[in-house]
Short mmCIF file of C-alpha atoms in Angstrom, two decimals:
data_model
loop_
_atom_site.label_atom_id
_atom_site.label_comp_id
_atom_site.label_asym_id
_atom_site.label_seq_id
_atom_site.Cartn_x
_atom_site.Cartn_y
_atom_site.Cartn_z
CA UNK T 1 3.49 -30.55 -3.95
CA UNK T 2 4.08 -27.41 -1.60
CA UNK T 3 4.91 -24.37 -2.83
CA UNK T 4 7.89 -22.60 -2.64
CA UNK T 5 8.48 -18.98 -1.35
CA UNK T 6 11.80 -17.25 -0.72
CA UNK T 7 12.13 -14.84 2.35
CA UNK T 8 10.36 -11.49 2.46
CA UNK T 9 8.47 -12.45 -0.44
CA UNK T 10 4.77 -11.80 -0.58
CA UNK T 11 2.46 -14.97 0.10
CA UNK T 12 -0.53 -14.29 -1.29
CA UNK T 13 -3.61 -16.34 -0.65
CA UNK T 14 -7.13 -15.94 -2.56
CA UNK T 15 -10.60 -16.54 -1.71
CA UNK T 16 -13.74 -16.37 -3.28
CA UNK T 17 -17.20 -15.68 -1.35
CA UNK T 18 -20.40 -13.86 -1.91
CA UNK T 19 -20.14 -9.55 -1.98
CA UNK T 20 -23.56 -8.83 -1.21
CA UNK T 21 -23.89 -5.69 0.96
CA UNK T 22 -20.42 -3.85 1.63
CA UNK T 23 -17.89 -6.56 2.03
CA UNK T 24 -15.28 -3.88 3.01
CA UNK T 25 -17.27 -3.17 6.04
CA UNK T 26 -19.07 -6.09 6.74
CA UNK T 27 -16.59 -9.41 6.49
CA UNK T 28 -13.71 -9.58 8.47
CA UNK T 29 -11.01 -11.85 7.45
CA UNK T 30 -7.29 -12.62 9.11
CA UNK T 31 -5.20 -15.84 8.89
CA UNK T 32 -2.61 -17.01 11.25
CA UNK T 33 0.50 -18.08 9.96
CA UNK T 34 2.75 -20.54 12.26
CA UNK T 35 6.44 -21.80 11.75
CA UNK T 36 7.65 -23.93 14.55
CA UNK T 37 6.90 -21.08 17.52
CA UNK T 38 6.41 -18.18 15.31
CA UNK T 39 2.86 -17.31 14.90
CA UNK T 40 1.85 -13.95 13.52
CA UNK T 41 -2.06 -13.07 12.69
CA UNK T 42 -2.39 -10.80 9.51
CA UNK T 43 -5.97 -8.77 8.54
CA UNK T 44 -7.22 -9.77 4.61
CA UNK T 45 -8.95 -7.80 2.51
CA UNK T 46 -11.86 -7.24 0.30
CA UNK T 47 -10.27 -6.94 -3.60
CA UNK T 48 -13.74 -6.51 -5.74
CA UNK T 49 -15.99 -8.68 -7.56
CA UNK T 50 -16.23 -11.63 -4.65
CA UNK T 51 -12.41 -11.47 -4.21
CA UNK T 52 -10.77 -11.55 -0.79
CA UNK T 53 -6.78 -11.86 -0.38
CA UNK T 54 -4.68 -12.61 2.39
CA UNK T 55 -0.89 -11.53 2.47
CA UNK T 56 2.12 -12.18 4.09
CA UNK T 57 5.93 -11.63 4.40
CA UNK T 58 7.78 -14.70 5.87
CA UNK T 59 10.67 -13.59 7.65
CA UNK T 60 12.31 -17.07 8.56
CA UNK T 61 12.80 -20.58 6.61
CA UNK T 62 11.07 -23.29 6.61
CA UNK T 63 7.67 -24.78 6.51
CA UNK T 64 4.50 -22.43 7.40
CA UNK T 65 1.21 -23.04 7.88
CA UNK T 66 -2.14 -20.72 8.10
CA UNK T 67 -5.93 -20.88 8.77
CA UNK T 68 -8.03 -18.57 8.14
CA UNK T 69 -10.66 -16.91 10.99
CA UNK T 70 -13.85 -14.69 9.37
CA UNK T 71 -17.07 -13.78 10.26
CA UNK T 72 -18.13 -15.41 7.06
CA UNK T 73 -18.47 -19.12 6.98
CA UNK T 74 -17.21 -19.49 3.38
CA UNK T 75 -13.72 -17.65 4.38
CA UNK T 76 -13.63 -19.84 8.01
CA UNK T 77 -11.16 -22.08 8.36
CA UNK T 78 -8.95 -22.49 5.26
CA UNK T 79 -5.81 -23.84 5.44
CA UNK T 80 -2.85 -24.44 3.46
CA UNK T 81 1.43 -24.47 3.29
CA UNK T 82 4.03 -23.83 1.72
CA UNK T 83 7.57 -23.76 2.42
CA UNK T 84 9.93 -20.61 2.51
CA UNK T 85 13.30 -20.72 1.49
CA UNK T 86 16.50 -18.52 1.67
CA UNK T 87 16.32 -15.18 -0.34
CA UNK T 88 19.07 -14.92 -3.35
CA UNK T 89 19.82 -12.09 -5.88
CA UNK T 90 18.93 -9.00 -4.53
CA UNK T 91 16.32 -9.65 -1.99
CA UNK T 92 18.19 -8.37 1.14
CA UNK T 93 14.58 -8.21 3.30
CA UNK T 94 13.43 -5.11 4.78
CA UNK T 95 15.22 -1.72 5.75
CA UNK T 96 15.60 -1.26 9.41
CA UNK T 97 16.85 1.39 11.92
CA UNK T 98 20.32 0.00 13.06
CA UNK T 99 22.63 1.40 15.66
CA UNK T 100 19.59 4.49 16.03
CA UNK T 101 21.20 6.34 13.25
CA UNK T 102 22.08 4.08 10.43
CA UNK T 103 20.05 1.55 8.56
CA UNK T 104 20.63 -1.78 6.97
CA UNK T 105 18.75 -4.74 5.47
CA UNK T 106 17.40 -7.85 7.23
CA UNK T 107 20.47 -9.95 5.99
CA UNK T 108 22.81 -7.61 7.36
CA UNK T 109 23.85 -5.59 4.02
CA UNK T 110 24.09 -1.94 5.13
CA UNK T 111 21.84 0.59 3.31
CA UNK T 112 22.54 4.33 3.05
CA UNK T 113 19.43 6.17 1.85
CA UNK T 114 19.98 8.75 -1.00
CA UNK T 115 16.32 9.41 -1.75
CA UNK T 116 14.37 11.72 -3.78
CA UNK T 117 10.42 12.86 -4.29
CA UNK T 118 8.28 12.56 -6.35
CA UNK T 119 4.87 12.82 -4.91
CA UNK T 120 2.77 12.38 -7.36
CA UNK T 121 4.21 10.47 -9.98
CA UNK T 122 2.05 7.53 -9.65
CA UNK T 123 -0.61 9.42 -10.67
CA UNK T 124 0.23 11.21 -13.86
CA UNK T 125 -0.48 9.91 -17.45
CA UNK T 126 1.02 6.44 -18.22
CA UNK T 127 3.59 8.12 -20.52
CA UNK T 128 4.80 9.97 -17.38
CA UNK T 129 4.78 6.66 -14.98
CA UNK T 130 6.95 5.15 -17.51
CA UNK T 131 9.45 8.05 -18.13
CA UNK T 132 9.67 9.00 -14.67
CA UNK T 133 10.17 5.02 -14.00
CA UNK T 134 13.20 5.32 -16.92
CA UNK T 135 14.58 8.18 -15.26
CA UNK T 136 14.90 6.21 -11.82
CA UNK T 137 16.42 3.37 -13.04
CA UNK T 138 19.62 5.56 -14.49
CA UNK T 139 19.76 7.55 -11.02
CA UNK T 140 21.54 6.86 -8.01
CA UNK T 141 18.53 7.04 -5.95
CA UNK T 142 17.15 4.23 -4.18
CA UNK T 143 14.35 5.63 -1.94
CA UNK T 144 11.71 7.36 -2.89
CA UNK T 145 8.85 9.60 -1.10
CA UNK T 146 5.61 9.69 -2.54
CA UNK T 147 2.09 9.92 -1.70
CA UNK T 148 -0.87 7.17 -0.86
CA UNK T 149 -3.67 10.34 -2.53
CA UNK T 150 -3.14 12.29 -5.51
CA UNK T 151 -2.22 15.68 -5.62
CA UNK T 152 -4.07 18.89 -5.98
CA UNK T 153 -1.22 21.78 -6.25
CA UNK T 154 0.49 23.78 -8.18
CA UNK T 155 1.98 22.78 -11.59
CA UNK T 156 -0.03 18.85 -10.51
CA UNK T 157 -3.81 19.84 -11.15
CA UNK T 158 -4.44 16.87 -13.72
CA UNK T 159 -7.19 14.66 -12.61
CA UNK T 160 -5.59 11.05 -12.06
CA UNK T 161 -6.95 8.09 -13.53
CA UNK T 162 -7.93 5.91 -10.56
CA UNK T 163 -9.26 7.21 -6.84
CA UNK T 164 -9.17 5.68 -4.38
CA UNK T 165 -13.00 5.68 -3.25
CA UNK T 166 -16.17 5.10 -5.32
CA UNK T 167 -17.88 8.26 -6.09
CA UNK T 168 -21.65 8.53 -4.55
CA UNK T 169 -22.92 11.53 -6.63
CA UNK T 170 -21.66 14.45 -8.83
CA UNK T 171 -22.77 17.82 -8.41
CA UNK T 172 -22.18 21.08 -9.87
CA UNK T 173 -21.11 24.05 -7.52
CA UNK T 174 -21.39 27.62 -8.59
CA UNK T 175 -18.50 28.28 -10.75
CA UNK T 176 -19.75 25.23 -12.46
CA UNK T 177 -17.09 22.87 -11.10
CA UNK T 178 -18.14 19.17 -10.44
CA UNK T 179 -18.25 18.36 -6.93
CA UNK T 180 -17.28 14.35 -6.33
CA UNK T 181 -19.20 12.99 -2.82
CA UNK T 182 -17.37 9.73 -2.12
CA UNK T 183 -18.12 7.08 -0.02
CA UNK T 184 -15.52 6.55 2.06
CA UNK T 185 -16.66 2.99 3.55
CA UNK T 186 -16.02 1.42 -0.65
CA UNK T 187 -12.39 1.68 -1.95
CA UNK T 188 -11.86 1.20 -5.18
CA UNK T 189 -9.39 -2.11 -5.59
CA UNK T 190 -8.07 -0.35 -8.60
CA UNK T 191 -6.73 2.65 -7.39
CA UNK T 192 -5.17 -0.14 -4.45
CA UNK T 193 -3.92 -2.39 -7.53
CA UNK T 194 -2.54 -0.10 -9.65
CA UNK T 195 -0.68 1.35 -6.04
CA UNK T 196 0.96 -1.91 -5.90
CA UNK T 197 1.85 -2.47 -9.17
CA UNK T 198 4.23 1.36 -8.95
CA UNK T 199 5.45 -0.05 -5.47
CA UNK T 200 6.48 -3.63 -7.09
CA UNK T 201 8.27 -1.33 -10.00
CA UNK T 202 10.38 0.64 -7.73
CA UNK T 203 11.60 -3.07 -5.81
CA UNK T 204 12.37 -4.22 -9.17
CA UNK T 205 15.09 -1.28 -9.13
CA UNK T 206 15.87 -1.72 -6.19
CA UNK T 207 13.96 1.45 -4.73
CA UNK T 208 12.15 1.90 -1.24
CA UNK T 209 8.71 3.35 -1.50
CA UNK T 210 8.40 5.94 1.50
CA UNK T 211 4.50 6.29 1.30
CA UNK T 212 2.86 9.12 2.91
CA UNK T 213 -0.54 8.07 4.13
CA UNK T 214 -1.96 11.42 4.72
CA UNK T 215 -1.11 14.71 3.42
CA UNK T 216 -2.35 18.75 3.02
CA UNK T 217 -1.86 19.16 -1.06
CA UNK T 218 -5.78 18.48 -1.86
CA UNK T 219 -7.06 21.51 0.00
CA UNK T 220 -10.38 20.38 -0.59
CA UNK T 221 -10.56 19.44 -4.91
CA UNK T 222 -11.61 15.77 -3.48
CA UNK T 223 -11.64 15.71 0.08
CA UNK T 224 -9.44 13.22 1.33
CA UNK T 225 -7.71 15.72 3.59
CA UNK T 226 -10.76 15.88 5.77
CA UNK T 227 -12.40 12.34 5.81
CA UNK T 228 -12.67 12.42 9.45
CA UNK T 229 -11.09 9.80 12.44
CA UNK T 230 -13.14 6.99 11.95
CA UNK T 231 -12.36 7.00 7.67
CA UNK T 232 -9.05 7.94 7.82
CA UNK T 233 -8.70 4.82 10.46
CA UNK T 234 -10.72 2.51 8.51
CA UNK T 235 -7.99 3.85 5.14
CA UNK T 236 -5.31 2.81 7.41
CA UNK T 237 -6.56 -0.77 8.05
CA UNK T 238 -7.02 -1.67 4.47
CA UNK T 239 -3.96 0.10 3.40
CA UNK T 240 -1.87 -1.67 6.15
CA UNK T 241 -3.71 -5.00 4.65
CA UNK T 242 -2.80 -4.59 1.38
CA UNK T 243 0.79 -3.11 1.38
CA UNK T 244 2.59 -4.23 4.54
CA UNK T 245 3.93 -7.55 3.09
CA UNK T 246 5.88 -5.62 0.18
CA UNK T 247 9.42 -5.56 1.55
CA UNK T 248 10.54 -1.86 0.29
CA UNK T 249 7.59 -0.02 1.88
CA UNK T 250 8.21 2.38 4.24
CA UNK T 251 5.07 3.80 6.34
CA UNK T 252 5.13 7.81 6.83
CA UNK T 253 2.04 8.96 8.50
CA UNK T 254 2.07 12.27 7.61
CA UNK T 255 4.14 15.38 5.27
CA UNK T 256 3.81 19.16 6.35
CA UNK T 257 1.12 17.34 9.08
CA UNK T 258 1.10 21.02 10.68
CA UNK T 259 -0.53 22.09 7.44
CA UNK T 260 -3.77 19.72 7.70
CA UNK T 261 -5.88 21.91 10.01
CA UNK T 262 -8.61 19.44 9.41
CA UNK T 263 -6.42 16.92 11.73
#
């Protein structure tokens, strides 16, 4: 029996190989999707303990297939179907720019943005998530801005629960603060998971998620401000991987980007 999938849904395919070594860096994995003439490649991802995932918006009906390409043969050549139906309820697709200056969904329903921010929020105490989650769903707000790294500013100086790099070593400066070094070629899939799971919340109230990949409020507590080209490229990739088949994401590269001298 194929499975069933309505429009700008997420298809999400996982595969299990060996994680020896530093599968984030050293296994590549994409699968090609097809429908009739349509054929769009998508990059995979390493998701911890011997996990690998593959996602993917369809954006038209009807029967799709994919294989998969790696430079592992365990994740080489997998295959499978399913079929993708017409969206009902409220899945209207994506945002998109429309007439330059307006905006409206990929079934045609207009949407006028009346957003907020709340950069942070994901990264507070679960009490907070929730209320803050409560307080959106009685608002008339249905985009939101909010930031891909946690926050180091004023009045938001908690430490959050998940980051999104394993830590190499702690050390202790000279006012007896602990130093994190991170490595910056391991995420941490929970940090990425628990992302998602705030992103899936705000479509379930019908609420875009504006991320902002990069931005000058850690002024150097952890460092992700400063990572360098070839890390903040390599973020990008398995960011992009991970989030770009959730319908209500909107990419913003940068907030205040003047105020990141390190870029």
């Amino acid at each position: 029996v194929i499975s069933k999938l309505q429009c700008w849904d997420t298809c999400a395919t996982t595969l299990k190989a060996p994680s020896a070594g530093n599968p984030f860096v050293s296994v590549n994995l994409k699968a090609t999707f097809t429908n009739n003439h349509d054929k769009i490649t998508v990059n995979g991802f390493y998701d911890g303990e011997g996990i690998y995932k593959i996602r993917f918006m369809p954006a038209k009906t009807g029967i799709w297939h994919y294989v998969t390409a790696s430079n592992s043969p365990v994740l080489r050549n997998k295959q499978g179907s399913f079929e993708c139906t017409a969206a009902t309820g409220n899945n209207h697709g994506m945002v998109r720019v429309w007439n330059t200056y307006s905006f409206k969904y990929d079934d045609g329903k207009i949407f006028y943005p009346f957003g907020t921010t709340a950069y942070a929020w994901q990264h507070q105490g679960e009490e907070l998530q929730q209320q803050t989650l409560n307080s959106l769903s009685k608002a008339p707000f249905n985009k939101i801005r909010m930031c891909v790294f946690p926050k180091y500013y004023t009045y938001v100086t908690e430490e959050p629960e998940f980051y999104p790099y394993q830590r190499k070593a702690n050390t202790q400066g000279g006012t007896n603060a602990i130093k994190i070094t991170w490595d910056f070629k391991r995420f941490n899939p929970a940090f990425f998971r628990h992302l998602e799971k705030r992103v899936d919340d705000l479509n379930a109230l019908g609420i875009q998620a504006d991320l902002i990949i990069f931005h000058p409020y850690d002024k150097g507590h952890w460092g992700f401000d400063s990572m360098g080209k070839e890390n903040d490229l390599f973020y990008i990739k398995y960011l992009v991987a991970r989030l770009s088949s959730f319908r209500n994401v909107w990419w913003s590269m940068a907030n205040e980007f003047d105020f990141i001298k390190s870029k």
